Short mmCIF file of C-alpha atoms in Angstrom, two decimals:
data_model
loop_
_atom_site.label_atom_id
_atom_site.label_comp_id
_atom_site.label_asym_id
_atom_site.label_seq_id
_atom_site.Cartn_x
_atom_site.Cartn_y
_atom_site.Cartn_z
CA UNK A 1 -86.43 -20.31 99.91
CA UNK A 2 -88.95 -23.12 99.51
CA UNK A 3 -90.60 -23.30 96.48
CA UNK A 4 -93.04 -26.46 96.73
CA UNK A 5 -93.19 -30.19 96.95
CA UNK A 6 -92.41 -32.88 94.66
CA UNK A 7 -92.65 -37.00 94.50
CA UNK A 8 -89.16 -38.20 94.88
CA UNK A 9 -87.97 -41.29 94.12
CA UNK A 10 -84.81 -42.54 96.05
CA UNK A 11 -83.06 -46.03 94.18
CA UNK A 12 -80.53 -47.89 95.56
CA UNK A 13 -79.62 -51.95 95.59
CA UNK A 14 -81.99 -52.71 98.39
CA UNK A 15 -84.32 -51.04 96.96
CA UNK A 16 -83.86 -52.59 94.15
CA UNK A 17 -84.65 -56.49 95.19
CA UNK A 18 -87.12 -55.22 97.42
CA UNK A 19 -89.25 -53.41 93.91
CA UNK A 20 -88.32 -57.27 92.13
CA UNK A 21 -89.99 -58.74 94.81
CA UNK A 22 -92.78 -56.69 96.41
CA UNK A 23 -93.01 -53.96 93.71
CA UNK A 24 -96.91 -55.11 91.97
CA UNK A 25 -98.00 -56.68 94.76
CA UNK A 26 -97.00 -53.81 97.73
CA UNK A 27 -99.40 -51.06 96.55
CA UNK A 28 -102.55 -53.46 97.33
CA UNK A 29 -100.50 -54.08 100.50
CA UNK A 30 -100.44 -50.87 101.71
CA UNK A 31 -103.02 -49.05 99.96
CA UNK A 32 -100.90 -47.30 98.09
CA UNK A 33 -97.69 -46.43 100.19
CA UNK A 34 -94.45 -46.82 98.61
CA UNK A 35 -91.11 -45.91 100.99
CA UNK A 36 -89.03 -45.39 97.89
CA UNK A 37 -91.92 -42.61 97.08
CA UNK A 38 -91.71 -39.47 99.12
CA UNK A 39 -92.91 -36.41 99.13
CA UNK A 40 -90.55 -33.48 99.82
CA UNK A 41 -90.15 -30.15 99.70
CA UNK A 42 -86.97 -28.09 97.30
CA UNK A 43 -85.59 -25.10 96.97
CA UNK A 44 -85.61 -22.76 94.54
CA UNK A 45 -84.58 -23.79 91.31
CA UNK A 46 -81.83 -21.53 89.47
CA UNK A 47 -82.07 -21.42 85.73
CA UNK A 48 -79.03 -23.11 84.71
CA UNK A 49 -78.15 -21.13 82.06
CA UNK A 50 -79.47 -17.90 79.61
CA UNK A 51 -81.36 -20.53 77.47
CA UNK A 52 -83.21 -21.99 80.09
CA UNK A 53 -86.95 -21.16 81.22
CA UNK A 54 -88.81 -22.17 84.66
CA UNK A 55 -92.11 -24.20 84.46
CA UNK A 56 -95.20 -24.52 86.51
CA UNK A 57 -96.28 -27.88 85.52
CA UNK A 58 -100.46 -27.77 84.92
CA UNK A 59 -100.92 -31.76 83.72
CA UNK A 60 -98.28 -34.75 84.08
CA UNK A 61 -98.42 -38.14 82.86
CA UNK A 62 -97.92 -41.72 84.19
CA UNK A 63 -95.39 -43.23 81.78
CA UNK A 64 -95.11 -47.24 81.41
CA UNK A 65 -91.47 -46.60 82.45
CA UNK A 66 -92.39 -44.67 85.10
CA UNK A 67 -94.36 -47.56 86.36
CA UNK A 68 -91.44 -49.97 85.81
CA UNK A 69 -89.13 -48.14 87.90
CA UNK A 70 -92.00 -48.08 90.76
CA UNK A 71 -92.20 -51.06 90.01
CA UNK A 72 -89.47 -53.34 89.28
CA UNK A 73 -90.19 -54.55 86.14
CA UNK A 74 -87.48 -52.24 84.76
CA UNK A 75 -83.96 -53.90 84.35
CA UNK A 76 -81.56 -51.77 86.31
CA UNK A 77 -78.67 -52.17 82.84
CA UNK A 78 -79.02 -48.55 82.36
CA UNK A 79 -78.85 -46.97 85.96
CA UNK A 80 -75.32 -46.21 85.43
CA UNK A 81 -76.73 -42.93 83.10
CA UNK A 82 -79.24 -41.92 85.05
CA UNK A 83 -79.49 -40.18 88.40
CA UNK A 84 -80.77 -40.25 91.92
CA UNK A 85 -82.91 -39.59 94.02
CA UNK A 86 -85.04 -38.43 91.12
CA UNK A 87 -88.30 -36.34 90.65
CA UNK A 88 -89.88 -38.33 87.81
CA UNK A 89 -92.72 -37.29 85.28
CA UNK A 90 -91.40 -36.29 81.13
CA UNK A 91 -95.19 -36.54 79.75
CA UNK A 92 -96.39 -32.84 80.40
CA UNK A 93 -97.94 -29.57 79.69
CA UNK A 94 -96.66 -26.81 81.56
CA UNK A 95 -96.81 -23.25 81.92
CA UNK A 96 -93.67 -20.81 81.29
CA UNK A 97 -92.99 -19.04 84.71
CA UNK A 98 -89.55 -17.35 83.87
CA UNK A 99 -87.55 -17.40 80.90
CA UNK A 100 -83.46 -16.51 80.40
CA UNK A 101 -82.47 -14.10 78.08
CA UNK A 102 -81.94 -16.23 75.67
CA UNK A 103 -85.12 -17.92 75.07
CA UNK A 104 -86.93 -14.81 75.06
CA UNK A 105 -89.60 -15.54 72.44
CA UNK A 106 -91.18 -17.64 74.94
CA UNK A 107 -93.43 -15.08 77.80
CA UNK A 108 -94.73 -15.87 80.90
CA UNK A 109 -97.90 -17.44 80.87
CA UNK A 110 -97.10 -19.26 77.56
CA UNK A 111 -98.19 -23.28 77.68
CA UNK A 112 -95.78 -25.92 76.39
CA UNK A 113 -94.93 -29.38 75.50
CA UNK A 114 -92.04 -31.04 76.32
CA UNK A 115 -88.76 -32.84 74.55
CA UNK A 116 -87.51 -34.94 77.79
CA UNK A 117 -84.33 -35.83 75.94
CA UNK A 118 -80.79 -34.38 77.52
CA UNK A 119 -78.64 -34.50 74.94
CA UNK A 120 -75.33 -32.35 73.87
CA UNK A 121 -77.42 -29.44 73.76
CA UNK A 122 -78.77 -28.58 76.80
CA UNK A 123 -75.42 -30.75 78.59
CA UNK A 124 -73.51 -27.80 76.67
CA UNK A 125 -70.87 -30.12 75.29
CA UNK A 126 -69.54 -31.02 72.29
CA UNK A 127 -72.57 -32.81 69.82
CA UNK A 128 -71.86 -35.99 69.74
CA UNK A 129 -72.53 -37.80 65.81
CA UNK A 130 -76.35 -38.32 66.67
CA UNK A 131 -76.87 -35.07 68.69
CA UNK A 132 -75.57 -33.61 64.99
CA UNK A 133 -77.97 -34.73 62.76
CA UNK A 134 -81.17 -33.88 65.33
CA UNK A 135 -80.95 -37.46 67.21
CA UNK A 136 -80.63 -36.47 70.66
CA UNK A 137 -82.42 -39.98 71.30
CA UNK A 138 -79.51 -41.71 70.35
CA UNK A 139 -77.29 -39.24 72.32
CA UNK A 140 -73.68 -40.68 73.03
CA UNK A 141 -72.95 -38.52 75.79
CA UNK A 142 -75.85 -38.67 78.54
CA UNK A 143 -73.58 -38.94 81.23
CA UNK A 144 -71.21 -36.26 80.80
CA UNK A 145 -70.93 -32.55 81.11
CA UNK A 146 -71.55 -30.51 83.55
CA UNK A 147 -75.13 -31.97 84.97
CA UNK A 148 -75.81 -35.39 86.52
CA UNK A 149 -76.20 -38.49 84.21
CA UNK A 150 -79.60 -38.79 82.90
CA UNK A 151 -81.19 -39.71 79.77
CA UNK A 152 -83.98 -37.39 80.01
CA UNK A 153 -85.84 -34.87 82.50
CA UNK A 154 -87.27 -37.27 85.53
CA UNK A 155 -84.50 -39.39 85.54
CA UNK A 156 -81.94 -36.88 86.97
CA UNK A 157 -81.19 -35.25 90.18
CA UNK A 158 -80.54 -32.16 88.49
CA UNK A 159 -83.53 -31.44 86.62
CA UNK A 160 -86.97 -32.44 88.51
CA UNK A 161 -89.57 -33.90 86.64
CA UNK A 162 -93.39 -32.95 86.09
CA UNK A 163 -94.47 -34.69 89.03
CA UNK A 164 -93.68 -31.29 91.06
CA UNK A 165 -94.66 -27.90 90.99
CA UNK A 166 -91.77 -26.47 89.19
CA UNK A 167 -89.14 -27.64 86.52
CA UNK A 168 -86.81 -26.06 84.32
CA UNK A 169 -86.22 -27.12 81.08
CA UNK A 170 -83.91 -25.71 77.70
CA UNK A 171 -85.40 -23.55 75.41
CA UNK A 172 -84.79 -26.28 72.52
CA UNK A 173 -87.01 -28.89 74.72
CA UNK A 174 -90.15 -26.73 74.21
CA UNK A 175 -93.12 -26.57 71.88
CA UNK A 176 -96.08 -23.94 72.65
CA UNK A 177 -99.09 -25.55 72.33
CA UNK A 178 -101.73 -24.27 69.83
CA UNK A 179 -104.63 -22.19 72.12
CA UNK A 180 -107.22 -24.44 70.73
CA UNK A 181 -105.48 -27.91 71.98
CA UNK A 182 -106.67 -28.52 75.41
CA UNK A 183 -104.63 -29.41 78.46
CA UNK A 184 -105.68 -33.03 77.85
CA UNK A 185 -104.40 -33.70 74.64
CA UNK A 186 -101.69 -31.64 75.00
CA UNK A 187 -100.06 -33.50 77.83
CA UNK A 188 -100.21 -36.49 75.08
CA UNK A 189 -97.83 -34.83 72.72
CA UNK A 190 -95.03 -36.94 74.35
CA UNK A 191 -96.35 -40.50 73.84
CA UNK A 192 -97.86 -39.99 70.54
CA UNK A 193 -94.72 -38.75 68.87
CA UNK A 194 -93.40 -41.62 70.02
CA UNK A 195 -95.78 -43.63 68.17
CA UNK A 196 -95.62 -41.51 65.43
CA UNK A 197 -91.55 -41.88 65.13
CA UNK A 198 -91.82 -45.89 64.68
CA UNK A 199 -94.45 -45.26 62.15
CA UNK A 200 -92.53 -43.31 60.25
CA UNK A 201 -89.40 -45.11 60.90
CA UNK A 202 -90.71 -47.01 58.00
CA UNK A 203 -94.34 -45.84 56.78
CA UNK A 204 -96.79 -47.05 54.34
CA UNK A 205 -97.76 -44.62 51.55
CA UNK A 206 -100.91 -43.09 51.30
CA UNK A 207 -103.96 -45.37 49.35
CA UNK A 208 -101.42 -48.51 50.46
CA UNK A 209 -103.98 -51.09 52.14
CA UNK A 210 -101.22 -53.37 53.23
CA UNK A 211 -102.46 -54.84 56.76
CA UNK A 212 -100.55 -53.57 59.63
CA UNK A 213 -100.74 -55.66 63.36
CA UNK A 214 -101.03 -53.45 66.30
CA UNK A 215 -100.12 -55.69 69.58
CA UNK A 216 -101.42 -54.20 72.89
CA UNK A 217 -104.08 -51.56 73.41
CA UNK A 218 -102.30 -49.30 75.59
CA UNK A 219 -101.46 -45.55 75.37
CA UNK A 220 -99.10 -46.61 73.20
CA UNK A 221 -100.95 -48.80 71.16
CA UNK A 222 -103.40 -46.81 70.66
CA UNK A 223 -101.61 -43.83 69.59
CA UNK A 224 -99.59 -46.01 66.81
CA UNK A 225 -103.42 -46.85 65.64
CA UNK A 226 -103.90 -42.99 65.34
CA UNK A 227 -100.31 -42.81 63.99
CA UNK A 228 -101.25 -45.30 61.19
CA UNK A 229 -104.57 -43.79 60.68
CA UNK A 230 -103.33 -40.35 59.99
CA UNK A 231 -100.69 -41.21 57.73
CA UNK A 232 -102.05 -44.12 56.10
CA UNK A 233 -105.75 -43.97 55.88
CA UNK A 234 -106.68 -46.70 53.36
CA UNK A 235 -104.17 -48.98 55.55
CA UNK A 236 -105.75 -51.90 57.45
CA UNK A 237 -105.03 -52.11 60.98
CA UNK A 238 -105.83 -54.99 63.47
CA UNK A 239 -105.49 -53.87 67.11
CA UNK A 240 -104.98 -56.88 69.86
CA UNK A 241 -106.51 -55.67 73.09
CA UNK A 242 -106.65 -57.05 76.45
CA UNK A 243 -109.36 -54.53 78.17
CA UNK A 244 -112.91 -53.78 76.37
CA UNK A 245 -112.17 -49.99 76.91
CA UNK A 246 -108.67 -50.46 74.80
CA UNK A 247 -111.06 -52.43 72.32
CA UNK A 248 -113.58 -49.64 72.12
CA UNK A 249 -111.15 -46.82 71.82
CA UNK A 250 -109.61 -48.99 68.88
CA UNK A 251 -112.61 -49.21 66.94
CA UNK A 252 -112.91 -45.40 67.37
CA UNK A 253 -109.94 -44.87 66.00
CA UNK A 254 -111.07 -46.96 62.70
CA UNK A 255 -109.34 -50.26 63.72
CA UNK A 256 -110.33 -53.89 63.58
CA UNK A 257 -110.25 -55.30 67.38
CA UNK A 258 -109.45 -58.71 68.69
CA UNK A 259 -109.23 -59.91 72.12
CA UNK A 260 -105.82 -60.89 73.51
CA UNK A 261 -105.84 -64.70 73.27
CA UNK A 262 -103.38 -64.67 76.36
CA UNK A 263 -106.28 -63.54 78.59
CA UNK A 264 -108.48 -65.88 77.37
CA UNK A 265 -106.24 -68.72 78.15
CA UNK A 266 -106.00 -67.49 82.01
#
């Protein structure tokens, strides 16, 4: 049974060299076409397990990483643990189509956020030391078990990203999302806790006004501004941005912006 289409992306050596050397400039090329990019149709996903639940994706991001590997600007060191061909997308809100019996708190209709990560948990093996103490980021054991290597959901052949119209996912990936978030922030739940997590890797206190450097103005960027601003307010923040947008949204977020000398120089 056919159950939709999603963006596939197929890596391999040639492919490879061919992303080194064409990858930024190929897009302008072709308007757009990439051959390592299709578009396919899949069947029917099975839940893999009781603790499992079936998505309908409703808003997917573009990762930087995701860009990389389209790319390549990414170095191919860690292909070995992940997977392909590979339906990417781990930025997303989604809604719950089908749950197993054993993530029955969740209903259909229900919107969530997503954990990417594939660690011990969902691999159904052993916890490795990190997977123990609630580190599946630093997860020992991505490429075994019972599924195909992959650090996270969109970077395994097993488990098709958001950048389809269905995924599945374990029930200890997902977070609903409050009714009054919208689909918009929501599907920026992913990159901002990863802001969040280096800023409170080692945070200032509260009514500290030490000066913190913020270098770029991307979504990342940004969201560490927000980060900072949330859990340091009297801290003072510098934002270097290359685009006036990133430069606005900085000062909206109560930074000081400068311009990236680098562009100036070009």
């Amino acid at each position: 049974m056919v159950r939709g289409v999603r963006q596939r992306f197929a890596a391999s050596a040639l492919n490879y060299h061919a992303l080194r050397v064409l990858g930024p400039r190929l897009p302008r090329l072709t308007g757009g076409w990439m051959p390592w990019l299709g578009l396919d149709r899949y069947p029917a996903l099975e839940l893999p397990g009781p603790d499992w639940v079936r998505l309908r994706p409703i808003l997917s991001g573009l990762c930087g990483s995701d860009m990389a590997l389209l790319t390549g600007r990414g170095s191919a060191v860690l292909s070995p643990f992940a997977s392909f061909p590979a339906t990417l997308g781990h930025e997303v809100v989604a809604s719950v189509v089908e749950v197993g019996p054993q993530a029955a708190d969740l209903r259909a209709g229900d919107r969530i956020v997503l954990d990417p990560l594939l660690g011990c948990v969902p691999r159904r093996i052993e916890m490795c030391v990190f997977c123990a103490v609630g580190k599946p980021g630093l997860c020992l054991r991505t490429a075994e078990g019972p599924f195909a290597p992959a650090p996270m959901i969109g970077y395994s052949r097993d488990f098709p990203g958001s950048w389809s119209e269905e995924m599945v996912a374990h029930r200890s990936q997902l977070h609903p999302v409050p009714a009054e978030l919208s689909d918009e922030a929501a599907v920026m739940v992913e990159p901002f806790s990863v802001a969040l997590h280096a800023v409170l890797a080692d945070p200032l206190q509260r009514g500290e006004d030490e000066p913190v450097l913020v270098i770029g103005g991307g979504a990342l960027g940004l969201c560490t501004v927000a980060a900072l601003r949330m859990t340091a307010p009297e801290s003072d923040i510098t934002l270097v941005a290359r685009h006036p947008s990133q430069r606005s949204m900085g000062e909206r977020l109560g930074a000081r912006v400068e311009s990236d000398p680098f562009e100036a120089a070009v």
